[in-house]
Amino acid sequence: TVTLAGEVHNPGVYAIGDGETLCSVLRRAGGLTEQAYSFGAEFTRLSVRDIQQQTLDALQNQLDDLMIELSLSHSYNNEEKASHEWAGKQDTLRVIRQLERAEPSGRLVIDLERELRCRRDALALENGDRLFVPREPNYVQVAGQVYVATSHLYDERRSVRDYVELSGGHTVLGRLDHTYVIQANGEVLNLKGSRLTFGGEDQRYL
């Protein structure tokens, strides 16, 4: 079975045949509603979640080894030593703490508009797959090392840096040049990337 939720005419749990595609099931469900925001569709898969968990576990093991090296470092408990080396170790500690809280989502980035065209290379479904189609959002959420993590109404005239400033700016530990944007479809763009210009049509993907 697969689950269709959100802006689908007939959401629910659907039985699937061997090799059945997402497009086929969506047609059986009556397609998307007029309010559907296909770019922001969230497609999750159990096998993808398992792979993500394995990756997280492997990375956690690597960072555990780094943590041991860090604890043995001569500067670990010496507050008087403020160097680039120590700053890098603090970054490592933060990453370890974040990974300890991280949980795999199982999200698979798809192009739902393409899937709706039922091409020959359409996505074949697996048992346990889930599709959630939201309404188009009108806000940008800012999180991380800013003074006030919050959400702001979307304005196409504003840049990434503008939204950071609207949240009080970045903290002492914040690195603006390491800022990244998670688009509604799950893709991640780095502030250093050439695509992260936020002009024209790209604006609505914040």
Backbone as a chain_set.jsonl record, in Angstrom:
{"seq": "TVTLAGEVHNPGVYAIGDGETLCSVLRRAGGLTEQAYSFGAEFTRLSVRDIQQQTLDALQNQLDDLMIELSLSHSYNNEEKASHEWAGKQDTLRVIRQLERAEPSGRLVIDLERELRCRRDALALENGDRLFVPREPNYVQVAGQVYVATSHLYDERRSVRDYVELSGGHTVLGRLDHTYVIQANGEVLNLKGSRLTFGGEDQRYL", "coords": {"N": [[0.831, -1.203, 0.0], [0.277, 2.351, -0.444], [0.334, 5.721, 0.804], [-1.588, 8.581, 0.3], [-1.745, 11.988, 0.92], [-2.938, 15.254, 2.007], [-3.301, 17.814, -0.431], [-4.912, 16.227, -2.324], [-7.468, 14.921, -4.396], [-8.853, 12.638, -3.505], [-7.692, 11.633, -0.841], [-5.886, 9.049, 0.973], [-5.285, 5.561, 1.851], [-3.868, 3.423, -0.478], [-4.01, 0.376, -2.269], [-1.423, -1.19, -4.128], [-0.207, -2.408, -7.272], [2.303, -4.671, -8.589], [5.096, -2.88, -9.621], [3.598, -0.607, -10.114], [3.074, 2.864, -10.774], [3.657, 6.179, -9.35], [2.22, 8.109, -10.675], [0.083, 6.642, -11.729], [-1.352, 5.873, -9.422], [-2.045, 8.371, -8.413], [-3.767, 9.224, -10.383], [-5.852, 7.441, -9.993], [-6.665, 8.434, -7.595], [-7.887, 10.749, -8.269], [-6.317, 12.907, -8.891], [-4.602, 16.073, -8.255], [-5.705, 18.807, -6.115], [-6.929, 22.173, -6.794], [-5.62, 23.838, -5.086], [-3.184, 22.696, -4.632], [0.332, 22.526, -4.082], [2.614, 21.537, -5.954], [5.407, 21.611, -6.15], [6.284, 21.611, -3.567], [5.813, 19.069, -2.647], [6.06, 16.25, -0.487], [7.678, 13.333, -0.557], [8.07, 10.243, 0.862], [10.003, 7.33, 1.723], [10.407, 4.054, 2.96], [12.708, 2.424, 2.542], [14.577, 4.315, 1.792], [14.765, 5.755, 4.136], [15.989, 3.857, 5.765], [18.529, 3.677, 4.557], [19.433, 6.275, 4.99], [19.606, 6.194, 7.767], [21.67, 4.373, 8.148], [23.766, 5.835, 7.06], [23.858, 8.012, 8.828], [24.542, 6.658, 11.175], [27.108, 5.692, 10.53], [28.496, 8.084, 10.176], [28.236, 9.141, 12.712], [29.802, 7.361, 14.175], [32.328, 7.979, 13.144], [32.586, 10.6, 14.065], [32.525, 10.14, 16.768], [35.021, 9.016, 17.16], [36.549, 11.27, 16.594], [35.765, 12.816, 18.712], [36.974, 11.517, 20.843], [39.669, 12.006, 20.247], [39.572, 14.751, 20.505], [39.023, 15.066, 23.245], [41.384, 14.235, 24.307], [43.047, 16.188, 23.606], [45.443, 18.769, 24.279], [44.397, 21.262, 24.601], [41.777, 21.03, 25.253], [40.501, 21.393, 27.791], [41.391, 23.846, 28.476], [40.663, 26.964, 28.982], [41.949, 29.298, 28.466], [43.145, 29.153, 26.043], [42.546, 30.303, 23.016], [42.141, 29.686, 19.894], [42.319, 29.221, 16.273], [42.362, 26.534, 15.883], [41.104, 25.512, 18.191], [38.586, 26.667, 17.837], [37.732, 25.243, 15.618], [37.452, 22.728, 16.772], [35.358, 23.184, 18.502], [33.329, 23.546, 16.649], [33.184, 20.931, 15.708], [32.215, 19.624, 17.999], [29.635, 20.74, 18.123], [28.496, 19.708, 15.787], [28.482, 16.974, 16.4], [26.652, 16.932, 18.545], [24.34, 17.745, 17.184], [23.997, 15.622, 15.391], [23.41, 13.58, 17.156], [20.837, 14.13, 17.812], [19.559, 13.916, 15.416], [17.189, 12.528, 13.132], [16.394, 10.186, 10.614], [14.527, 11.116, 7.735], [13.603, 9.866, 5.496], [12.928, 11.054, 3.18], [12.521, 11.458, -0.297], [13.618, 13.311, -2.919], [11.551, 14.47, -5.405], [10.276, 15.246, -8.697], [7.304, 16.297, -8.911], [5.556, 17.401, -10.814], [6.608, 16.403, -13.18], [6.234, 13.674, -12.707], [3.487, 13.533, -12.841], [2.986, 13.52, -15.506], [3.166, 10.979, -16.387], [5.362, 9.535, -17.631], [7.529, 7.196, -19.38], [9.627, 6.592, -17.722], [8.56, 6.867, -15.205], [8.145, 7.122, -11.624], [8.356, 4.137, -9.903], [6.423, 2.585, -7.419], [6.906, 1.628, -3.934], [6.078, -0.602, -1.25], [4.681, 1.021, 1.532], [5.343, 3.595, 0.835], [4.85, 7.172, 0.951], [3.022, 10.071, 0.131], [2.774, 13.497, 0.54], [1.017, 16.353, -0.219], [1.252, 19.725, -0.026], [-0.396, 22.937, 0.578], [0.462, 26.016, -1.089], [3.063, 27.651, 0.584], [3.466, 30.795, 2.347], [5.587, 31.897, 3.628], [8.889, 32.304, 5.096], [11.095, 30.376, 6.875], [13.464, 30.932, 9.387], [16.286, 29.584, 10.866], [18.713, 28.274, 13.244], [21.936, 29.697, 13.908], [20.955, 32.413, 14.647], [19.721, 35.431, 16.182], [16.983, 35.504, 16.84], [15.135, 32.901, 16.12], [12.726, 32.478, 13.762], [9.717, 32.862, 11.738], [9.013, 34.501, 8.623], [6.893, 36.552, 6.579], [6.781, 35.836, 3.14], [8.624, 37.691, 0.768], [9.365, 38.596, -2.385], [11.26, 40.467, -3.005], [13.23, 40.369, -1.138], [16.401, 39.167, -0.026], [18.406, 36.266, 0.898], [20.156, 37.11, 2.914], [18.715, 39.308, 3.835], [16.561, 38.099, 5.17], [17.924, 36.835, 7.227], [18.843, 39.069, 8.622], [16.387, 40.107, 9.435], [15.819, 38.389, 11.437], [17.317, 39.227, 13.494], [19.945, 39.046, 12.821], [23.084, 37.201, 12.47], [24.511, 35.203, 15.09], [27.392, 35.353, 17.332], [28.596, 32.926, 16.957], [27.591, 32.259, 14.522], [27.91, 31.626, 10.997], [27.7, 33.373, 8.302], [28.523, 32.952, 5.687], [28.229, 30.284, 5.457], [25.612, 29.769, 5.234], [22.62, 28.077, 4.301], [19.865, 27.136, 2.171], [16.888, 25.393, 2.463], [14.873, 24.235, 0.084], [11.367, 24.121, -0.847], [10.916, 21.669, -2.073], [12.737, 20.008, -0.955], [15.354, 20.097, -1.827], [18.668, 21.332, -1.247], [20.329, 24.379, -1.122], [23.392, 26.077, -1.182], [24.656, 29.139, 0.182], [26.879, 29.985, -1.135], [26.583, 28.962, -3.612], [25.991, 29.252, -7.14], [23.381, 29.141, -7.98], [21.873, 30.216, -6.016], [20.472, 32.815, -6.112], [18.02, 33.955, -5.872], [16.291, 35.4, -7.542], [13.595, 36.342, -9.669], [11.686, 33.525, -10.749], [12.784, 31.652, -8.968], [12.433, 32.642, -6.462], [10.02, 31.874, -5.245], [10.504, 29.424, -4.227], [11.595, 29.416, -1.745]], "CA": [[0.0, 0.0, 0.0], [0.89, 3.677, -0.361], [-0.549, 6.706, 1.415], [-1.656, 9.895, -0.323], [-2.314, 12.925, 1.89], [-2.856, 16.66, 1.623], [-4.138, 18.354, -1.511], [-5.281, 15.21, -3.31], [-8.935, 14.886, -4.391], [-9.311, 11.536, -2.66], [-6.554, 11.128, -0.059], [-6.122, 7.812, 1.694], [-4.341, 4.459, 1.662], [-4.198, 2.723, -1.725], [-3.291, -0.848, -2.614], [-0.697, -1.017, -5.381], [0.243, -3.612, -7.942], [3.74, -4.757, -8.844], [5.588, -1.939, -10.618], [2.683, 0.515, -10.334], [3.755, 4.15, -10.642], [3.012, 7.23, -8.57], [1.252, 8.757, -11.556], [-1.09, 5.784, -11.825], [-2.127, 5.954, -8.178], [-2.616, 9.716, -8.323], [-4.925, 9.266, -11.28], [-6.939, 6.731, -9.299], [-7.106, 9.29, -6.488], [-8.547, 11.933, -8.807], [-5.369, 13.993, -9.145], [-4.393, 17.097, -7.231], [-6.69, 19.884, -6.043], [-6.475, 23.458, -7.333], [-4.763, 24.487, -4.082], [-1.973, 21.903, -4.439], [1.644, 23.103, -4.389], [3.333, 20.319, -6.337], [6.84, 21.76, -5.917], [6.561, 21.342, -2.158], [5.366, 17.723, -2.284], [6.99, 15.464, 0.331], [7.569, 11.906, -0.836], [8.952, 9.503, 1.775], [10.121, 5.894, 1.412], [11.025, 3.331, 4.078], [14.055, 1.966, 2.191], [15.432, 5.505, 1.814], [14.993, 6.063, 5.554], [16.974, 2.892, 6.271], [19.844, 4.073, 4.043], [19.806, 7.496, 5.707], [19.979, 5.816, 9.127], [22.998, 3.767, 8.057], [24.723, 6.923, 6.837], [23.972, 8.748, 10.091], [25.271, 5.82, 12.129], [28.517, 5.662, 10.14], [29.061, 9.396, 10.448], [28.299, 9.28, 14.166], [30.967, 6.6, 14.623], [33.513, 8.755, 12.791], [32.668, 11.756, 14.949], [32.87, 9.635, 18.106], [36.484, 8.909, 17.181], [37.071, 12.632, 16.678], [35.493, 13.296, 20.064], [38.023, 10.947, 21.694], [40.877, 12.781, 19.968], [39.366, 16.094, 21.063], [39.114, 15.008, 24.71], [42.785, 14.026, 24.663], [43.816, 17.349, 23.166], [45.984, 19.572, 25.382], [43.656, 22.523, 24.748], [40.353, 20.753, 25.447], [40.002, 21.976, 29.043], [42.15, 25.06, 28.743], [39.853, 28.079, 28.504], [42.789, 30.427, 28.087], [43.634, 28.964, 24.688], [41.542, 30.634, 22.012], [42.824, 29.647, 18.608], [41.522, 28.687, 15.182], [42.277, 25.087, 16.101], [40.064, 25.273, 19.195], [37.307, 27.024, 17.23], [37.353, 24.117, 14.781], [37.021, 21.645, 17.641], [34.025, 23.539, 18.984], [32.426, 23.234, 15.543], [33.028, 19.479, 15.708], [31.315, 19.291, 19.102], [28.27, 21.111, 17.754], [28.035, 18.745, 14.793], [28.202, 15.724, 17.116], [25.395, 17.097, 19.295], [23.237, 17.78, 16.223], [23.8, 14.273, 14.863], [22.797, 12.753, 18.19], [19.397, 14.417, 17.798], [19.036, 13.78, 14.061], [16.424, 11.344, 12.781], [16.215, 10.131, 9.164], [13.165, 11.418, 7.302], [13.201, 8.989, 4.409], [12.413, 11.853, 2.068], [13.118, 11.317, -1.619], [13.275, 14.501, -3.701], [10.963, 14.11, -6.692], [9.662, 16.298, -9.503], [5.934, 15.801, -8.992], [4.975, 17.819, -12.092], [7.065, 15.429, -14.17], [5.583, 12.393, -12.437], [2.082, 13.621, -13.244], [2.889, 13.346, -16.963], [3.165, 9.535, -16.624], [6.375, 9.164, -18.602], [7.961, 5.797, -19.303], [10.535, 6.449, -16.582], [7.835, 7.312, -14.016], [8.583, 6.519, -10.362], [7.661, 2.93, -9.453], [6.167, 2.678, -5.986], [7.243, 0.536, -3.031], [5.191, -0.706, -0.102], [4.977, 1.957, 2.615], [5.591, 4.947, 0.328], [3.862, 8.169, 1.373], [3.099, 11.36, -0.547], [1.991, 14.587, 1.126], [1.027, 17.531, -1.095], [0.765, 20.857, 0.778], [-0.771, 24.182, -0.096], [1.649, 26.856, -1.248], [3.354, 28.46, 1.777], [3.75, 32.216, 2.087], [6.521, 32.337, 4.663], [10.252, 31.779, 5.095], [11.511, 30.071, 8.244], [14.888, 31.144, 9.629], [16.693, 28.821, 12.041], [20.16, 28.145, 13.407], [22.657, 30.673, 14.722], [20.451, 33.786, 14.559], [19.309, 35.834, 17.532], [15.586, 35.104, 17.055], [14.703, 31.962, 15.082], [11.304, 32.703, 13.555], [9.273, 32.83, 10.343], [8.658, 35.806, 8.062], [6.117, 36.509, 5.348], [7.661, 35.817, 1.973], [8.666, 38.874, -0.073], [10.312, 38.271, -3.457], [12.306, 41.502, -3.097], [14.22, 40.153, -0.092], [17.425, 38.148, -0.256], [18.673, 35.407, 2.054], [20.744, 37.951, 3.968], [17.645, 40.138, 4.401], [15.8, 37.298, 6.128], [18.788, 36.65, 8.392], [18.817, 40.328, 9.371], [15.068, 40.235, 10.048], [15.83, 37.53, 12.623], [18.276, 39.792, 14.442], [21.308, 38.837, 12.358], [23.7, 35.973, 12.956], [25.172, 35.307, 16.391], [28.857, 35.303, 17.293], [28.972, 31.612, 16.431], [27.018, 32.088, 13.198], [28.758, 31.817, 9.831], [26.798, 33.753, 7.222], [28.981, 32.374, 4.429], [27.85, 28.867, 5.449], [24.15, 29.712, 5.22], [22.023, 27.289, 3.223], [18.406, 27.227, 2.064], [16.174, 24.172, 2.119], [13.722, 24.59, -0.735], [10.139, 23.4, -0.52], [10.951, 20.308, -2.604], [13.725, 19.25, -0.208], [16.706, 20.367, -2.292], [19.407, 22.26, -0.395], [21.218, 25.267, -1.865], [24.348, 26.789, -0.347], [24.738, 30.56, -0.126], [27.997, 30.186, -2.051], [26.252, 28.41, -4.916], [25.594, 30.209, -8.173], [21.937, 29.108, -8.161], [21.2, 30.848, -4.882], [20.381, 34.234, -6.399], [16.682, 34.363, -5.44], [15.67, 36.362, -8.445], [12.593, 35.769, -10.564], [10.866, 32.397, -10.337], [13.39, 30.915, -7.854], [12.035, 33.24, -5.198], [8.89, 31.212, -4.601], [10.927, 28.137, -3.702], [12.135, 29.54, -0.392]], "C": [[0.865, 1.253, 0.0], [-0.151, 4.628, 0.224], [-0.443, 8.031, 0.674], [-2.357, 10.838, 0.649], [-2.185, 14.354, 1.373], [-3.789, 17.004, 0.481], [-4.298, 17.36, -2.67], [-6.801, 15.089, -3.244], [-9.491, 13.783, -3.497], [-8.132, 10.948, -1.885], [-6.918, 9.832, 0.659], [-5.036, 6.803, 1.424], [-4.794, 3.645, 0.457], [-3.36, 1.458, -1.876], [-2.615, -0.634, -3.964], [-0.31, -2.377, -5.951], [1.741, -3.56, -8.158], [4.14, -3.779, -9.932], [4.671, -0.761, -10.885], [3.393, 1.831, -10.021], [2.962, 5.131, -9.798], [1.933, 7.906, -9.397], [-0.047, 7.957, -11.625], [-1.976, 5.894, -10.592], [-2.778, 7.329, -8.031], [-3.819, 9.867, -9.252], [-6.116, 8.556, -10.655], [-7.517, 7.577, -8.171], [-7.747, 10.582, -6.983], [-7.631, 13.109, -9.065], [-5.277, 14.98, -7.994], [-5.495, 18.143, -7.256], [-6.099, 21.169, -6.629], [-5.535, 24.168, -6.369], [-3.417, 23.779, -3.917], [-0.729, 22.662, -4.878], [2.573, 21.939, -4.691], [4.826, 20.412, -6.063], [7.218, 21.413, -4.481], [6.146, 19.948, -1.705], [6.457, 16.976, -1.516], [6.725, 13.978, 0.088], [8.562, 11.171, 0.048], [8.869, 8.01, 1.489], [10.887, 5.212, 2.537], [12.454, 2.891, 3.762], [15.043, 3.123, 2.175], [15.751, 5.885, 3.251], [16.038, 5.129, 6.154], [18.382, 3.261, 5.83], [20.337, 5.319, 4.766], [20.265, 7.162, 7.123], [21.371, 5.198, 9.145], [24.071, 4.835, 7.877], [24.949, 7.72, 8.111], [24.793, 7.962, 11.116], [26.764, 5.814, 11.825], [29.196, 6.987, 10.456], [29.207, 9.631, 11.937], [29.514, 8.551, 14.716], [32.263, 7.353, 14.331], [33.693, 9.939, 13.745], [32.953, 11.346, 16.387], [34.385, 9.501, 18.241], [37.126, 10.289, 17.299], [36.881, 13.195, 18.081], [36.551, 12.774, 21.034], [39.328, 11.727, 21.508], [40.777, 14.165, 20.584], [39.546, 16.094, 22.572], [40.553, 14.821, 25.177], [43.663, 15.217, 24.292], [44.256, 18.183, 24.364], [45.181, 20.842, 25.619], [42.186, 22.305, 25.077], [39.787, 21.445, 26.685], [40.736, 23.263, 29.415], [41.415, 26.262, 28.144], [40.695, 29.255, 28.035], [43.263, 30.324, 26.646], [42.482, 29.193, 23.708], [42.243, 30.728, 20.676], [41.873, 29.14, 17.541], [41.342, 27.185, 15.337], [41.168, 24.757, 17.086], [38.686, 25.614, 18.651], [36.812, 25.883, 16.351], [36.851, 22.945, 15.605], [35.634, 21.926, 18.219], [32.979, 23.259, 17.911], [32.149, 21.735, 15.497], [32.078, 19.029, 16.813], [29.868, 19.6, 18.764], [27.683, 20.129, 16.747], [27.664, 17.425, 15.461], [26.877, 15.823, 17.859], [24.192, 17.106, 18.357], [22.937, 16.391, 15.679], [23.127, 13.366, 15.88], [21.288, 12.957, 18.221], [18.752, 14.138, 16.447], [18.285, 12.464, 13.874], [16.212, 11.331, 11.269], [14.759, 10.344, 8.78], [12.666, 10.444, 6.248], [12.703, 9.737, 3.19], [13.227, 11.617, 0.802], [12.665, 12.51, -2.453], [12.767, 14.065, -5.07], [10.453, 15.359, -7.401], [8.228, 15.849, -9.765], [5.267, 16.202, -10.308], [5.367, 16.845, -13.202], [6.376, 14.091, -13.972], [4.134, 12.388, -12.914], [1.891, 13.437, -14.747], [2.967, 11.867, -17.357], [4.118, 9.115, -17.741], [6.779, 7.698, -18.419], [8.879, 5.545, -18.103], [9.892, 6.941, -15.285], [8.269, 6.509, -12.792], [7.728, 5.316, -10.003], [7.569, 2.948, -7.931], [6.64, 1.431, -5.235], [6.245, 0.544, -1.878], [5.626, 0.254, 0.997], [5.288, 3.368, 2.151], [4.48, 5.893, 0.791], [4.093, 9.474, 0.638], [2.189, 12.358, 0.167], [2.141, 15.815, 0.233], [0.437, 18.71, -0.323], [0.131, 21.945, -0.083], [0.466, 25.06, -0.18], [1.872, 27.709, -0.002], [3.63, 29.908, 1.393], [4.729, 32.772, 3.113], [7.894, 31.695, 4.439], [10.648, 31.569, 6.543], [13.018, 30.211, 8.364], [15.261, 30.435, 10.924], [18.207, 28.772, 12.124], [20.734, 29.261, 14.265], [22.257, 32.11, 14.368], [19.902, 34.138, 15.931], [17.864, 35.472, 17.842], [15.165, 34.209, 15.891], [13.193, 32.074, 14.93], [10.975, 32.606, 12.074], [8.836, 34.22, 9.909], [7.812, 35.617, 6.808], [7.048, 36.632, 4.153], [7.502, 37.105, 1.158], [9.749, 38.64, -1.125], [11.427, 39.301, -3.595], [13.43, 41.274, -2.083], [15.17, 39.009, -0.437], [17.564, 37.277, 0.992], [19.223, 36.237, 3.211], [19.694, 38.843, 4.62], [16.87, 39.359, 5.461], [16.615, 37.018, 7.388], [18.764, 37.903, 9.259], [17.478, 40.536, 10.064], [14.927, 39.353, 11.286], [16.882, 37.983, 13.622], [19.715, 39.655, 13.996], [21.887, 37.559, 12.927], [24.437, 36.231, 14.269], [26.688, 35.272, 16.212], [29.336, 33.986, 16.684], [28.465, 31.381, 15.014], [28.004, 32.383, 12.082], [27.856, 32.096, 8.636], [27.202, 33.12, 5.897], [28.687, 30.872, 4.345], [26.329, 28.706, 5.456], [23.661, 28.852, 4.06], [20.504, 27.41, 3.287], [17.847, 25.865, 1.684], [14.924, 24.588, 1.353], [12.524, 23.712, -0.383], [10.155, 21.964, -1.023], [12.0, 19.441, -1.926], [15.149, 19.449, -0.674], [17.351, 21.437, -1.412], [20.373, 23.057, -1.258], [22.1, 26.033, -0.889], [24.427, 28.241, -0.779], [25.857, 30.857, -1.106], [27.665, 29.732, -3.467], [25.742, 29.459, -5.883], [24.094, 30.25, -8.349], [21.204, 29.906, -7.088], [21.155, 32.367, -5.058], [19.048, 34.806, -5.938], [16.137, 35.516, -6.257], [14.655, 35.66, -9.301], [11.858, 34.603, -9.938], [11.448, 31.637, -9.142], [12.913, 31.409, -6.498], [10.963, 32.414, -4.49], [9.265, 29.875, -3.977], [11.513, 28.237, -2.31], [11.242, 28.771, 0.598]], "O": [[2.031, 1.22, 0.392], [-1.354, 4.377, 0.15], [0.654, 8.541, 0.447], [-3.44, 10.526, 1.146], [-1.434, 14.631, 0.437], [-4.929, 16.542, 0.433], [-3.889, 17.608, -3.804], [-7.374, 15.147, -2.156], [-10.493, 13.983, -2.81], [-7.63, 9.881, -2.238], [-8.088, 9.552, 0.919], [-3.998, 7.126, 0.846], [-5.95, 3.228, 0.375], [-2.152, 1.47, -1.639], [-3.169, 0.028, -4.842], [-0.114, -3.351, -5.224], [2.375, -2.528, -7.937], [3.603, -3.824, -11.039], [4.935, 0.02, -11.8], [4.217, 1.897, -9.109], [1.768, 4.952, -9.559], [0.862, 8.237, -8.887], [-1.139, 8.524, -11.585], [-3.198, 5.995, -10.701], [-3.918, 7.44, -7.581], [-4.777, 10.567, -8.926], [-7.253, 9.014, -10.773], [-8.694, 7.462, -7.831], [-8.115, 11.431, -6.17], [-8.096, 14.193, -9.418], [-5.805, 14.747, -6.907], [-6.143, 18.349, -8.282], [-4.906, 21.232, -6.924], [-4.739, 25.008, -6.787], [-2.587, 24.23, -3.128], [-0.728, 23.347, -5.901], [3.238, 21.416, -3.797], [5.458, 19.397, -5.77], [8.336, 20.974, -4.214], [6.128, 19.669, -0.506], [7.636, 17.063, -1.859], [5.686, 13.444, 0.476], [9.762, 11.44, -0.006], [7.832, 7.491, 1.076], [11.897, 5.731, 3.011], [13.326, 2.976, 4.626], [16.215, 2.942, 2.506], [16.873, 6.289, 3.556], [16.873, 5.552, 6.954], [19.325, 3.176, 6.617], [21.514, 5.417, 5.114], [21.206, 7.774, 7.629], [22.161, 5.467, 10.05], [25.149, 4.752, 8.466], [26.083, 8.066, 8.443], [25.625, 8.523, 11.829], [27.591, 5.917, 12.731], [30.327, 7.015, 10.941], [30.177, 10.243, 12.384], [30.187, 9.052, 15.617], [33.181, 7.371, 15.151], [34.807, 10.241, 14.175], [33.554, 12.109, 17.144], [34.962, 9.823, 19.279], [38.117, 10.464, 18.007], [37.716, 13.95, 18.579], [36.977, 13.492, 21.938], [40.004, 12.065, 22.48], [41.753, 14.694, 21.116], [40.151, 17.012, 23.126], [40.906, 15.195, 26.296], [44.851, 15.26, 24.614], [43.527, 18.292, 25.35], [45.259, 21.44, 26.692], [41.423, 23.267, 25.173], [38.702, 22.023, 26.626], [40.686, 23.7, 30.565], [41.531, 26.541, 26.95], [40.214, 30.112, 27.294], [43.736, 31.311, 26.082], [41.57, 28.375, 23.595], [42.869, 31.741, 20.365], [40.768, 28.686, 17.841], [40.306, 26.631, 14.971], [40.38, 23.839, 16.857], [37.714, 24.928, 18.965], [35.619, 25.582, 16.333], [35.93, 22.242, 15.19], [34.833, 21.009, 18.4], [31.88, 22.795, 18.212], [31.013, 21.316, 15.273], [31.236, 18.157, 16.597], [28.972, 18.817, 19.079], [26.512, 19.761, 16.841], [26.643, 16.825, 15.124], [26.067, 14.898, 17.809], [23.145, 16.547, 18.682], [21.775, 16.016, 15.52], [22.357, 12.48, 15.509], [20.545, 12.057, 18.613], [17.526, 14.125, 16.341], [18.693, 11.423, 14.389], [15.881, 12.367, 10.693], [13.858, 9.812, 9.429], [11.463, 10.219, 6.116], [12.128, 9.145, 2.277], [14.457, 11.582, 0.832], [11.469, 12.701, -2.669], [13.469, 13.373, -5.808], [10.228, 16.395, -6.776], [7.963, 15.114, -10.716], [4.49, 15.425, -10.863], [4.55, 16.508, -14.059], [5.979, 13.441, -14.939], [3.618, 11.354, -13.341], [0.772, 13.223, -15.212], [2.846, 11.538, -18.537], [3.723, 8.422, -18.679], [6.416, 7.054, -17.434], [8.911, 4.449, -17.544], [10.591, 7.381, -14.371], [8.705, 5.364, -12.91], [6.518, 5.444, -9.817], [8.533, 3.289, -7.246], [6.759, 0.344, -5.801], [5.644, 1.574, -1.571], [6.802, 0.299, 1.357], [5.479, 4.257, 2.981], [3.336, 5.485, 0.995], [5.229, 9.936, 0.529], [1.002, 12.105, 0.373], [3.256, 16.263, -0.038], [-0.75, 18.7, 0.002], [0.13, 21.869, -1.312], [1.417, 24.869, 0.579], [0.962, 28.419, 0.426], [3.984, 30.203, 0.252], [4.707, 33.962, 3.43], [8.044, 30.71, 3.716], [10.548, 32.49, 7.354], [13.766, 29.676, 7.545], [14.633, 30.654, 11.959], [18.903, 29.178, 11.193], [20.106, 29.714, 15.222], [23.058, 32.904, 13.876], [19.647, 33.255, 16.75], [17.542, 35.161, 18.989], [14.872, 34.701, 14.801], [12.455, 31.795, 15.875], [11.843, 32.305, 11.254], [8.353, 35.015, 10.715], [7.988, 34.65, 6.067], [7.983, 37.433, 4.157], [6.385, 37.549, 0.895], [10.924, 38.502, -0.784], [12.439, 39.029, -4.241], [14.473, 41.923, -2.166], [14.781, 38.02, -1.057], [16.919, 37.525, 2.011], [18.797, 36.076, 4.354], [19.765, 39.108, 5.82], [16.557, 39.894, 6.525], [16.066, 36.969, 8.488], [18.675, 37.815, 10.484], [17.433, 41.083, 11.166], [14.016, 39.55, 12.09], [17.29, 37.216, 14.494], [20.624, 40.094, 14.701], [21.266, 36.906, 13.766], [24.922, 37.335, 14.52], [27.197, 35.174, 15.096], [30.349, 33.942, 15.986], [28.863, 30.412, 14.367], [28.837, 33.281, 12.202], [27.313, 31.173, 8.029], [26.347, 32.787, 5.076], [28.872, 30.259, 3.294], [25.827, 27.602, 5.666], [24.223, 28.896, 2.965], [19.937, 27.743, 4.328], [18.277, 25.258, 0.703], [14.026, 25.218, 1.911], [12.661, 22.692, 0.292], [9.471, 21.114, -0.454], [12.149, 18.269, -2.271], [16.079, 19.017, 0.006], [16.674, 22.329, -0.9], [21.143, 22.487, -2.031], [21.618, 26.571, 0.107], [24.283, 28.55, -1.961], [25.808, 31.854, -1.827], [28.374, 30.072, -4.414], [25.127, 30.444, -5.474], [23.556, 31.257, -8.809], [20.028, 30.232, -7.254], [21.724, 33.112, -4.26], [18.947, 35.998, -5.647], [15.592, 36.48, -5.719], [14.834, 34.489, -9.633], [11.456, 34.651, -8.776], [10.695, 31.037, -8.375], [12.98, 30.685, -5.505], [10.996, 32.271, -3.268], [8.456, 29.259, -3.283], [11.898, 27.215, -1.742], [11.524, 28.749, 1.796]]}, "num_chains": 1, "name": "protein.A"}
